[in-house]
mmCIF file of C-alpha atoms in Angstrom:
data_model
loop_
_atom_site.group_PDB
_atom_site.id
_atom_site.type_symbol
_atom_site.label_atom_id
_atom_site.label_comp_id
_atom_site.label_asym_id
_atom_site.label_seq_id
_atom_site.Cartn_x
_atom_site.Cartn_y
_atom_site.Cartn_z
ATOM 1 C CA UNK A 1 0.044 -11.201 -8.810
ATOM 2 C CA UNK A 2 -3.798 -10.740 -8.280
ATOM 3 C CA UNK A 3 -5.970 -9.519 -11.170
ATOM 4 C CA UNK A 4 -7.093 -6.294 -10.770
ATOM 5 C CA UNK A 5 -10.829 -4.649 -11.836
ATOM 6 C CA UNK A 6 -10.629 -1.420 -13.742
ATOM 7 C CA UNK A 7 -12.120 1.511 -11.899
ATOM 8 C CA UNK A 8 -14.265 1.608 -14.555
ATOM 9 C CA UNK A 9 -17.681 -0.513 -14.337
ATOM 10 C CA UNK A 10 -18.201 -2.727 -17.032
ATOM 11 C CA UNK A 11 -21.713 -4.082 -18.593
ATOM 12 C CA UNK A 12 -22.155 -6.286 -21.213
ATOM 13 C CA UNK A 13 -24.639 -8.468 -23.178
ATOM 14 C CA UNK A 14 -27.970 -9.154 -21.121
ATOM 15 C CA UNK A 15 -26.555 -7.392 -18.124
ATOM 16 C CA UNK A 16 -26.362 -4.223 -19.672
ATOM 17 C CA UNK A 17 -30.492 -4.479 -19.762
ATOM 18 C CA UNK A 18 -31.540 -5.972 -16.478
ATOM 19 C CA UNK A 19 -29.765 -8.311 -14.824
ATOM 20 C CA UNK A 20 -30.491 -12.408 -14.365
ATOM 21 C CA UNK A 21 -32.199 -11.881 -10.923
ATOM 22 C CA UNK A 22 -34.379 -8.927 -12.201
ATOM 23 C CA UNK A 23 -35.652 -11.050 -15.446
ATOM 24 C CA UNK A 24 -36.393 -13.896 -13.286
ATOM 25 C CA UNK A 25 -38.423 -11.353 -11.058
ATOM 26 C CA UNK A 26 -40.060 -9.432 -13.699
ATOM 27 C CA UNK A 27 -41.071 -12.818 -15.269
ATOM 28 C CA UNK A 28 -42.307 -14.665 -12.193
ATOM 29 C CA UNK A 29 -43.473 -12.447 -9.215
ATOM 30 C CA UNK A 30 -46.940 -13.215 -9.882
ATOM 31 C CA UNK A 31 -45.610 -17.484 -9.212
ATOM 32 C CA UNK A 32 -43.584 -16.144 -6.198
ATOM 33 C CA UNK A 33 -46.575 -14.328 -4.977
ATOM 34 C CA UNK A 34 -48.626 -17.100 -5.310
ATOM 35 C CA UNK A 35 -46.267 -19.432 -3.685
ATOM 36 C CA UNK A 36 -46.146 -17.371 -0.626
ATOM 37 C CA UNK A 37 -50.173 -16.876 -0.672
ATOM 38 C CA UNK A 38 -50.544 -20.607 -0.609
ATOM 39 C CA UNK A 39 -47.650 -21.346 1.974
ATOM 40 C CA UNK A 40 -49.679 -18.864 4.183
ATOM 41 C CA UNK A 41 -53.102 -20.750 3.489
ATOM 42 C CA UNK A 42 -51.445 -24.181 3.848
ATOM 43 C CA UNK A 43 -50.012 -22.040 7.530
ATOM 44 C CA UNK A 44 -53.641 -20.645 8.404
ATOM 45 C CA UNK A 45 -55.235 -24.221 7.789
ATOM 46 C CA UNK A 46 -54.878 -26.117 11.784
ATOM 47 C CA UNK A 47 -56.403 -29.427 9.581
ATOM 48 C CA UNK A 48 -52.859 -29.522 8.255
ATOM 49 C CA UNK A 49 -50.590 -27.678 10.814
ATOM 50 C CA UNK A 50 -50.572 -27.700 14.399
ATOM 51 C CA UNK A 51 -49.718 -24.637 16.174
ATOM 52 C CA UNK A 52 -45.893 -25.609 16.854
ATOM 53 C CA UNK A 53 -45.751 -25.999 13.408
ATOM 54 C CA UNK A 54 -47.406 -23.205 11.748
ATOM 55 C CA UNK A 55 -45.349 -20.612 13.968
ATOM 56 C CA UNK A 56 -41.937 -22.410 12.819
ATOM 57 C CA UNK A 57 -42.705 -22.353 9.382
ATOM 58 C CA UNK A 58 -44.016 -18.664 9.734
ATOM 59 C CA UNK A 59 -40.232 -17.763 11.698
ATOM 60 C CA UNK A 60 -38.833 -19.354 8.365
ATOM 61 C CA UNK A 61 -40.183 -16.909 6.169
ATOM 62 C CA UNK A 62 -39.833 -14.247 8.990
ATOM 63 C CA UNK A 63 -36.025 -14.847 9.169
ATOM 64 C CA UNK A 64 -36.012 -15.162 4.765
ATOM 65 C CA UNK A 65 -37.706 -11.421 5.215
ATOM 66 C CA UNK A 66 -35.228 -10.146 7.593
ATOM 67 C CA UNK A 67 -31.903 -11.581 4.702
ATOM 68 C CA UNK A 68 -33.618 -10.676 1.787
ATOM 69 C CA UNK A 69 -35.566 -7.608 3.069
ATOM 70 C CA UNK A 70 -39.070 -8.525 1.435
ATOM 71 C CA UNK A 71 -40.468 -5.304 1.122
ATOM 72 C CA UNK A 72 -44.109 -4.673 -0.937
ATOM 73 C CA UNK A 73 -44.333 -7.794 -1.810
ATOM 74 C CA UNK A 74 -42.684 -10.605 -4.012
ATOM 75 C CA UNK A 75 -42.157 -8.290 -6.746
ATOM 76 C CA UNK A 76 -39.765 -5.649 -4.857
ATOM 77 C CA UNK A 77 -37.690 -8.118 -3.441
ATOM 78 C CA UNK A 78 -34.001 -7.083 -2.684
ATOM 79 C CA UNK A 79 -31.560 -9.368 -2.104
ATOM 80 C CA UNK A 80 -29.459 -9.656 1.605
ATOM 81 C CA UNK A 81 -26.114 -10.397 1.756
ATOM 82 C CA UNK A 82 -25.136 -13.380 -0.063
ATOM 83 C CA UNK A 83 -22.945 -14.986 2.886
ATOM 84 C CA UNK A 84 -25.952 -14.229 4.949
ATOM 85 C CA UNK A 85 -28.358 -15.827 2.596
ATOM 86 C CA UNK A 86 -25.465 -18.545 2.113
ATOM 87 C CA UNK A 87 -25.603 -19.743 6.273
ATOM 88 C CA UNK A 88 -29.657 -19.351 5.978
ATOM 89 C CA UNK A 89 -29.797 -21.816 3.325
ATOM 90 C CA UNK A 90 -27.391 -23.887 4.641
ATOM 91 C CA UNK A 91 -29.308 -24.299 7.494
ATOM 92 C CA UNK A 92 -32.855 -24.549 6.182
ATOM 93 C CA UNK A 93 -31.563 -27.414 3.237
ATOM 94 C CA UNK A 94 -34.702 -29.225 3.926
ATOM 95 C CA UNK A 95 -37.159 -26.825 3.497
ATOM 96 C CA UNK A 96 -38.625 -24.624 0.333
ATOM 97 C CA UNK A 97 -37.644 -21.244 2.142
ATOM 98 C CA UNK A 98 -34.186 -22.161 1.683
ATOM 99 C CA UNK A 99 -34.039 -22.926 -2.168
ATOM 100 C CA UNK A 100 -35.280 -19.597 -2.191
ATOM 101 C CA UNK A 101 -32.622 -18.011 0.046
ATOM 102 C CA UNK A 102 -30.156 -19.840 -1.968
ATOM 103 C CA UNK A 103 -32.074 -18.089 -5.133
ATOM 104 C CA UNK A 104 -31.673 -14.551 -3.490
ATOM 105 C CA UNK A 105 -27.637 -15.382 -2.756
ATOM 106 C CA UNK A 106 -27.346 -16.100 -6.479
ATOM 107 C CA UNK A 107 -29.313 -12.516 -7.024
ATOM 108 C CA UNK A 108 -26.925 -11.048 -4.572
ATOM 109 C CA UNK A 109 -23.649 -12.340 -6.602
ATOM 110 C CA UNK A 110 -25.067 -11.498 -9.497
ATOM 111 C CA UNK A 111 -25.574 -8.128 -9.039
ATOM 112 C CA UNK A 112 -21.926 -7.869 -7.427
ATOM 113 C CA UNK A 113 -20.646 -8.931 -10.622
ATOM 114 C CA UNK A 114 -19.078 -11.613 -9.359
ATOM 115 C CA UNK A 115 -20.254 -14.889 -11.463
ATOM 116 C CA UNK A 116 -17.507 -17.350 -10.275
ATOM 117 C CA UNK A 117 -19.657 -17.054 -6.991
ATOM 118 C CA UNK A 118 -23.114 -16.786 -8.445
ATOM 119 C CA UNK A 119 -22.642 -19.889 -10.323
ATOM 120 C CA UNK A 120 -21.095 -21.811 -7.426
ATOM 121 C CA UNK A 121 -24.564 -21.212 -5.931
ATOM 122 C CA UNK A 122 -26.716 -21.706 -8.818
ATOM 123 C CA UNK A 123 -25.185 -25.134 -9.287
ATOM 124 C CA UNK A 124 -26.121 -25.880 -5.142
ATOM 125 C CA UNK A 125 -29.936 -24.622 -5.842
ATOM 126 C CA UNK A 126 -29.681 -27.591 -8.777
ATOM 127 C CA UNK A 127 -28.486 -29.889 -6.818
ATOM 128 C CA UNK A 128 -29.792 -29.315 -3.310
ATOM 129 C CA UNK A 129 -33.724 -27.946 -4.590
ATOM 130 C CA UNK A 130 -33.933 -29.773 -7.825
ATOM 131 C CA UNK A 131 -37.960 -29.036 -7.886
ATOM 132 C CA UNK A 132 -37.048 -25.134 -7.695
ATOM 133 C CA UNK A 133 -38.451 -23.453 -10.383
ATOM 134 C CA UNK A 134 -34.653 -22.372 -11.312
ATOM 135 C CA UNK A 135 -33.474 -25.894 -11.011
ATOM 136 C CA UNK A 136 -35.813 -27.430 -13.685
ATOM 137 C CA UNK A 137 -37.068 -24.172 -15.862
ATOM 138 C CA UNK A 138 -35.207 -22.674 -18.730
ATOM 139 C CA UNK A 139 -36.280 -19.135 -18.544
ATOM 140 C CA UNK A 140 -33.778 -17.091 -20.106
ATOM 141 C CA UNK A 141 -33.079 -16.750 -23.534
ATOM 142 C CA UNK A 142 -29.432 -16.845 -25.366
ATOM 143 C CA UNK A 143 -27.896 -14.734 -28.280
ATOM 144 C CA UNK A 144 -29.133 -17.368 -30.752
ATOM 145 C CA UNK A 145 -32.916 -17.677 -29.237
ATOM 146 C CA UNK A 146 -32.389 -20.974 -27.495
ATOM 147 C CA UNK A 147 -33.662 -21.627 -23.987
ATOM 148 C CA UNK A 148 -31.315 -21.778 -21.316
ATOM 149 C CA UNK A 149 -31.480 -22.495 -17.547
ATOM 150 C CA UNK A 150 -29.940 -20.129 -14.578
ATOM 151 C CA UNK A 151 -27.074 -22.036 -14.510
ATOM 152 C CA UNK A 152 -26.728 -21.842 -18.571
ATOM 153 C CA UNK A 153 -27.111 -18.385 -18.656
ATOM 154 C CA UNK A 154 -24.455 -17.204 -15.852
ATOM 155 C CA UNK A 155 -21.893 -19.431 -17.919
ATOM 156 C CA UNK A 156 -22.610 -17.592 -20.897
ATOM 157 C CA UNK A 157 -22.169 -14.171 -19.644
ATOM 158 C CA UNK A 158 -18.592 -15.405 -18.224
ATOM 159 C CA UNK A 159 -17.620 -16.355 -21.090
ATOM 160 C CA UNK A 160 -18.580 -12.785 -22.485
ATOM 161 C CA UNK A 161 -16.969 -11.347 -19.656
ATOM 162 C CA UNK A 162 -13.946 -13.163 -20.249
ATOM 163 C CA UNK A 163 -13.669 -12.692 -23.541
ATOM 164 C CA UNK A 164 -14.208 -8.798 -23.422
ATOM 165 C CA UNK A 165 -11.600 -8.696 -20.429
ATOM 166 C CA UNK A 166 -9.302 -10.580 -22.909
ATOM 167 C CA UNK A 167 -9.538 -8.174 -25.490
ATOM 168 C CA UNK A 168 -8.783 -4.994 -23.061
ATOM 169 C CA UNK A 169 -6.350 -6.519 -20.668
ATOM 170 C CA UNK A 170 -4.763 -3.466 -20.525
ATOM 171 C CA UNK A 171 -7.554 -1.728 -18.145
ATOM 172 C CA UNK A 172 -7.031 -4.583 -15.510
ATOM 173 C CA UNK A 173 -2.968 -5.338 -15.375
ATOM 174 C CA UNK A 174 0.204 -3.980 -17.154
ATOM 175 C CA UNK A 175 1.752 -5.257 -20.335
ATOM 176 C CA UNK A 176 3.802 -8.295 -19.791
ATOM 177 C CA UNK A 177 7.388 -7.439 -19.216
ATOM 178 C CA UNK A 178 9.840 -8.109 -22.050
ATOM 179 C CA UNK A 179 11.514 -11.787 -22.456
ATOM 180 C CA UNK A 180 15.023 -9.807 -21.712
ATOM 181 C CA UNK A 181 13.604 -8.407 -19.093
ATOM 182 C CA UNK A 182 16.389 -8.130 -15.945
ATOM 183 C CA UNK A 183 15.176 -9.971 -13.155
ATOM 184 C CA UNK A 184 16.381 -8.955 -9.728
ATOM 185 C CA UNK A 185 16.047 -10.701 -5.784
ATOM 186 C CA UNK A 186 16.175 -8.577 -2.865
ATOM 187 C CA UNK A 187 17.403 -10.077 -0.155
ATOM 188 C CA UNK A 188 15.524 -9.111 2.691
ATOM 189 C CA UNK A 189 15.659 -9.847 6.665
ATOM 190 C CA UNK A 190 12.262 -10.777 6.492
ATOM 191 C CA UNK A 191 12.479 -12.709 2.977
ATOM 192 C CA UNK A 192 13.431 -12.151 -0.439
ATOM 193 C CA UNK A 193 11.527 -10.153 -3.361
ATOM 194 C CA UNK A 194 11.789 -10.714 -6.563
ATOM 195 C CA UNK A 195 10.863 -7.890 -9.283
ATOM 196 C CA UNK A 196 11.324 -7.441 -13.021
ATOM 197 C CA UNK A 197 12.148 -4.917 -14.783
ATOM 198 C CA UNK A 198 10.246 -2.876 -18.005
ATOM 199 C CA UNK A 199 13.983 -1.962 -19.756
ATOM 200 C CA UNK A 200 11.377 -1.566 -23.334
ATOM 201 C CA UNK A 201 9.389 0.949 -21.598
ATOM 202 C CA UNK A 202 11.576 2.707 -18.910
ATOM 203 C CA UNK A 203 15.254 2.410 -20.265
ATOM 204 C CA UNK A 204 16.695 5.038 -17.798
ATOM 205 C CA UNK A 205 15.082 3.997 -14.916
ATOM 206 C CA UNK A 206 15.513 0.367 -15.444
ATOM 207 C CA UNK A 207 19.188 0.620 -16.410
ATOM 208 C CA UNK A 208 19.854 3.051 -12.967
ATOM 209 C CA UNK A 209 18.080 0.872 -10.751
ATOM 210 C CA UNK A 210 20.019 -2.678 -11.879
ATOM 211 C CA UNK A 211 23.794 -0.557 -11.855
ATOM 212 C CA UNK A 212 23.398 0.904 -8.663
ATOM 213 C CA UNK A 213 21.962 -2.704 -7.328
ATOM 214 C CA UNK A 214 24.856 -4.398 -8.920
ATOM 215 C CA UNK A 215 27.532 -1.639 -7.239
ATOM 216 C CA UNK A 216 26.189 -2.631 -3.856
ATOM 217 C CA UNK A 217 24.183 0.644 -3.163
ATOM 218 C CA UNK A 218 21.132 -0.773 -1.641
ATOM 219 C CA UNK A 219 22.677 -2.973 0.806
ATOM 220 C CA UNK A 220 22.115 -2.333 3.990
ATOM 221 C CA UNK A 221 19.027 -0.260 3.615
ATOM 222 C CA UNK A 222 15.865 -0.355 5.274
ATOM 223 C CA UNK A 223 12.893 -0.061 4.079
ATOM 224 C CA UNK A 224 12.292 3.417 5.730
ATOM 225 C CA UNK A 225 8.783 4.211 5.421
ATOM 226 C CA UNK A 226 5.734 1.707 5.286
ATOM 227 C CA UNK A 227 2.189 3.114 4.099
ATOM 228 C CA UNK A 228 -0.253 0.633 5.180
ATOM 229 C CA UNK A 229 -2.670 -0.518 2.552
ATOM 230 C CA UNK A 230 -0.662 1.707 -0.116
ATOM 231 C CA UNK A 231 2.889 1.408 -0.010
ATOM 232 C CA UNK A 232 6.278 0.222 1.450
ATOM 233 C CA UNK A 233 9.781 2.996 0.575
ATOM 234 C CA UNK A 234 13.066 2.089 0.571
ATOM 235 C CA UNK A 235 16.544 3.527 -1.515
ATOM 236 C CA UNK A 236 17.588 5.825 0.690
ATOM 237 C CA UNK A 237 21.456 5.280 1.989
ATOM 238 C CA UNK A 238 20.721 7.629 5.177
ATOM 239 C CA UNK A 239 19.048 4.574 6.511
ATOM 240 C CA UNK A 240 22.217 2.664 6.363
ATOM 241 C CA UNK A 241 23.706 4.640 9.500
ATOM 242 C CA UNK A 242 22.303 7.932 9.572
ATOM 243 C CA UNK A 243 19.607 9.134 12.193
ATOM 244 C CA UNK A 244 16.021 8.643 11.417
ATOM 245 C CA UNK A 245 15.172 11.974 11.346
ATOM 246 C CA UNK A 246 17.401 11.776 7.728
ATOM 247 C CA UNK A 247 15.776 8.969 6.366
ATOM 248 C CA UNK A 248 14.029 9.861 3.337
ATOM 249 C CA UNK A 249 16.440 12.940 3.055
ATOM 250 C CA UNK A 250 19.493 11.124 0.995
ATOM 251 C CA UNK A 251 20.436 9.664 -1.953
ATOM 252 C CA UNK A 252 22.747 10.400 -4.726
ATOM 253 C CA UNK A 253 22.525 14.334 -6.545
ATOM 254 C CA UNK A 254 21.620 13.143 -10.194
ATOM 255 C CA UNK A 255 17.724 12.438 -10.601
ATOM 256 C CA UNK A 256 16.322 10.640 -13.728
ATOM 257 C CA UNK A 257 13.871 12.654 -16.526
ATOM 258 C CA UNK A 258 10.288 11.205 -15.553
ATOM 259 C CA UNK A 259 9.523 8.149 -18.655
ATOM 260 C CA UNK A 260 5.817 8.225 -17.795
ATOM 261 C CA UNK A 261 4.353 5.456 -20.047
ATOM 262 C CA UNK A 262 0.551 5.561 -20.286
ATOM 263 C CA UNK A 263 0.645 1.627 -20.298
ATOM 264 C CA UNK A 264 2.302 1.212 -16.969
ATOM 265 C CA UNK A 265 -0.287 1.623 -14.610
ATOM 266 C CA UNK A 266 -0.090 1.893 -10.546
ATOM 267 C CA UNK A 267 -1.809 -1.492 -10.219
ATOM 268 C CA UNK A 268 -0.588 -3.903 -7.073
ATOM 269 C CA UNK A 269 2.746 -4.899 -6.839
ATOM 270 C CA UNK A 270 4.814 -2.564 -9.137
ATOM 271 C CA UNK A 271 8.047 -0.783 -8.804
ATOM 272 C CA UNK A 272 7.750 2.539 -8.776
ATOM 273 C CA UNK A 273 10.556 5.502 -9.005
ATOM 274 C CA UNK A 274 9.542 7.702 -6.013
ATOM 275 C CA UNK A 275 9.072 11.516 -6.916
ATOM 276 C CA UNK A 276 8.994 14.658 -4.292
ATOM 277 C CA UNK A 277 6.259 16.585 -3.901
ATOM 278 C CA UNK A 278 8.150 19.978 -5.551
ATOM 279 C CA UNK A 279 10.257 17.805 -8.006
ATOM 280 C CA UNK A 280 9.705 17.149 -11.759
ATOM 281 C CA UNK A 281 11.896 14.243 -11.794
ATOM 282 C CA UNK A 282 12.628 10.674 -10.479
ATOM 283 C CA UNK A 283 14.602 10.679 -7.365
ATOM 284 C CA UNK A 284 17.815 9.200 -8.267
ATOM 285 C CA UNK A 285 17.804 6.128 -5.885
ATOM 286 C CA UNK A 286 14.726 5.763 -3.965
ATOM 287 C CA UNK A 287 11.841 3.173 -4.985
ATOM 288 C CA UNK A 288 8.517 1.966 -3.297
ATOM 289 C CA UNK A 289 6.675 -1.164 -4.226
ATOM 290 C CA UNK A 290 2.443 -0.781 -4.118
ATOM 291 C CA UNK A 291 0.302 -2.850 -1.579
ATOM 292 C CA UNK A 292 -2.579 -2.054 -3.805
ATOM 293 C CA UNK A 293 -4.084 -0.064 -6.302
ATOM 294 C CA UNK A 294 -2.593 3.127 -6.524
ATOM 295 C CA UNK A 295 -3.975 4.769 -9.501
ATOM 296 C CA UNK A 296 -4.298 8.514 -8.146
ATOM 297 C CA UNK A 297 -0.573 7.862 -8.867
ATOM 298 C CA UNK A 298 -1.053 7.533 -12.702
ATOM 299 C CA UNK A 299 0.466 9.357 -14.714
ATOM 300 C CA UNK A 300 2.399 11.241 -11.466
ATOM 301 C CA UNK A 301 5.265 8.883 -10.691
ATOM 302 C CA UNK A 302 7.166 6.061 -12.665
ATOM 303 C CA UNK A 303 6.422 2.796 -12.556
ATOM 304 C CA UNK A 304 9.390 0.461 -14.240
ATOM 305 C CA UNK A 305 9.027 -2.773 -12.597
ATOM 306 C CA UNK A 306 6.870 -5.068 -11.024
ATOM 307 C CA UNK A 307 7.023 -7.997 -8.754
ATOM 308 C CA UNK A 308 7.420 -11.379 -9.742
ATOM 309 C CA UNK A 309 7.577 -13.309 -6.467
ATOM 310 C CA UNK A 310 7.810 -12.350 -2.541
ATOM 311 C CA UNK A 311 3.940 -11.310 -1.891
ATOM 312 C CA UNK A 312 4.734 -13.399 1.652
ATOM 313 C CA UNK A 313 7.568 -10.905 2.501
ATOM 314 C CA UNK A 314 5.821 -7.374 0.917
ATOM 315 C CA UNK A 315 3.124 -8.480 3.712
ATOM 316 C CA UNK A 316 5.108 -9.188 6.496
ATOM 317 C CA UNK A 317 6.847 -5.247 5.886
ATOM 318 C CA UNK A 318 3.769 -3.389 5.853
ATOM 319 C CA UNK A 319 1.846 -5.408 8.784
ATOM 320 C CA UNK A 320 4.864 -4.458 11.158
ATOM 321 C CA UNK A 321 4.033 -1.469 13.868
ATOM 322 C CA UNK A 322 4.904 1.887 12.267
ATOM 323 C CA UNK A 323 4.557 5.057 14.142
ATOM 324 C CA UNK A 324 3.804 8.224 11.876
ATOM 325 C CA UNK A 325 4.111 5.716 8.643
ATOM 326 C CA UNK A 326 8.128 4.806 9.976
ATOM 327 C CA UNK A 327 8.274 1.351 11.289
ATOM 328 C CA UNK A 328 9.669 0.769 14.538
ATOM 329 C CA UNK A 329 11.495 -2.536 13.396
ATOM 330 C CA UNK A 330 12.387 -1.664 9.658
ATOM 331 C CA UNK A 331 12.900 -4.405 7.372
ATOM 332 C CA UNK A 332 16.728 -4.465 5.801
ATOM 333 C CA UNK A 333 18.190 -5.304 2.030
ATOM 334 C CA UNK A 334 20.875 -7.014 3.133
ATOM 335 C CA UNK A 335 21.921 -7.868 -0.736
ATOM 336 C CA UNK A 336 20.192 -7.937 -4.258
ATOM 337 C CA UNK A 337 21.040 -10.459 -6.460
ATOM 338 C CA UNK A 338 21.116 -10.008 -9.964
ATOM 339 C CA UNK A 339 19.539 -13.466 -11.479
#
């Protein structure tokens, strides 16, 4: 399953401060200044430009201003896009303006937090504009005082990053499930799904959910109600024959005492007991599985699974046409394996 962010944002180490962009343009505005001043005198000069020339190499800059939205000058400089600034450097590989759009889409990573990305790009500024002042400088300092270049630095804060996500897993997925863990397949007409179950956490969920999928209960039910970027419903034996105007409506008369464990979270891709809007309890048979984050749901409903395999088939449920959150062609458990 995907990793999932916290809703929480995060800073640590040197981030927490300014981040890598803004220390590189509190530190050298006045040499980014001065590089543009000369690029315009070297532009203004018609010794060493002809017209054609000067106005390309002024649309170069132009376009740069229109990613990166120069504003009063060098030192408020706000980075574009980074796919934007990406294609523009791309494109200009042979000229200065583009180690410096490549420089802004590192910015523009950067301050996403995303570092995977931002040193992808950092290592194409080495290699592509090794005379860039971010290419050859070391400008940043480390934890112990040593120098370090761009590409130094943004490996050090992932490994912070990493580290720190380590230690407090628990705010980005759920606990691993136990090695005894049941593991189920449903067999599905559009593919099979495999989910585990958290029998440590949720004993009475987990242990009504595997009996009533070894007596054969499920088979033959659709999944009945498909919320598009939040969930996809099934359980409900109506479904098996019954009109649609029932579905949702059956299921056996016992319901199950809520085991809400603080732990289980609604991330992606958990099994969750579904819960009426006027009930205190589980519903006794019915169960959705989450097409994302779901964490309004926290603390509200039980989750006491998760899936292990069959993100293909979860997809190809909730991108079928639904009408009113019912799907005009549901998607059938035709048989769940106990493995």
């Amino acid at each position: 399953m995907a990793k999932h962010k916290a809703p929480t944002q995060i800073t640590i180490g040197s981030i927490q401060q300014q981040t890598l962009f803004n220390e590189l343009v509190e530190r050298y505005w006045k040499l980014g200044a001065t590089l543009l001043a000369a690029g315009a005198i070297a532009i203004l000069i018609p010794t060493y430009l002809n017209s054609k020339a000067r106005t390309a190499h002024h649309s170069l800059w132009d376009d740069l201003s229109a990613q990166a939205e120069l504003g009063g000058g060098f030192r408020s400089i706000q980075g574009g896009p980074p796919e934007s600034l990406a294609l523009f450097a791309d494109q200009h590989k042979d000229s200065r303006v583009g180690g410096w759009a490549k420089a802004l889409e590192v910015g523009g990573h950067i301050e996403g937090d995303e570092l995977d990305r931002a040193e992808k790009a950092a290592a194409q500024l080495e290699e592509l504009w090794p005379d860039h002042v971010l290419s050859r400088a070391k400008l940043y300092r480390g934890s112990d005082g040593s120098a370090r270049s761009l590409s130094e630095s943004i490996l050090s804060e992932k490994g912070k990053l990493g580290a720190w996500e380590k230690e407090h897993s628990f705010l980005f997925s759920n606990p691993d499930l136990p090695p005894d863990a049941p593991r189920l397949r449903l067999n599905t007409s559009k593919g099979p799904i495999v989910v585990g179950l958290y029998v440590d956490r949720t004993p009475q969920h987990s242990a009504n959910f595997l009996e009533l999928a070894k007596a054969g209960f499920y088979n033959g039910t659709k999944f009945h109600r498909v919320v598009r970027g939040k969930l996809i419903q099934g359980g409900d034996p109506n479904t098996i024959a019954g009109e649609p105007d029932s579905w949702g409506l059956g299921g056996p008369e016992s319901t199950l005492e809520l085991e809400l464990d603080p732990r289980l979270r609604h991330f992606r891709g958990v099994l969750v007991a579904w819960r009426a809007d006027n009930s205190t309890r589980s519903h006794g048979s019915q169960f959705f599985l989450t097409t994302s984050d779901q964490h309004e749901m926290d603390g509200q409903t039980v989750v006491f699974g998760r899936t292990l395999e069959g993100d293909a088939t979860i997809e190809a449920i909730e991108s079928g046409a639904v009408v009113e959150d019912r799907p005009q062609d549901p998607v059938v458990i035709e048989s769940i394996e106990v493995l």
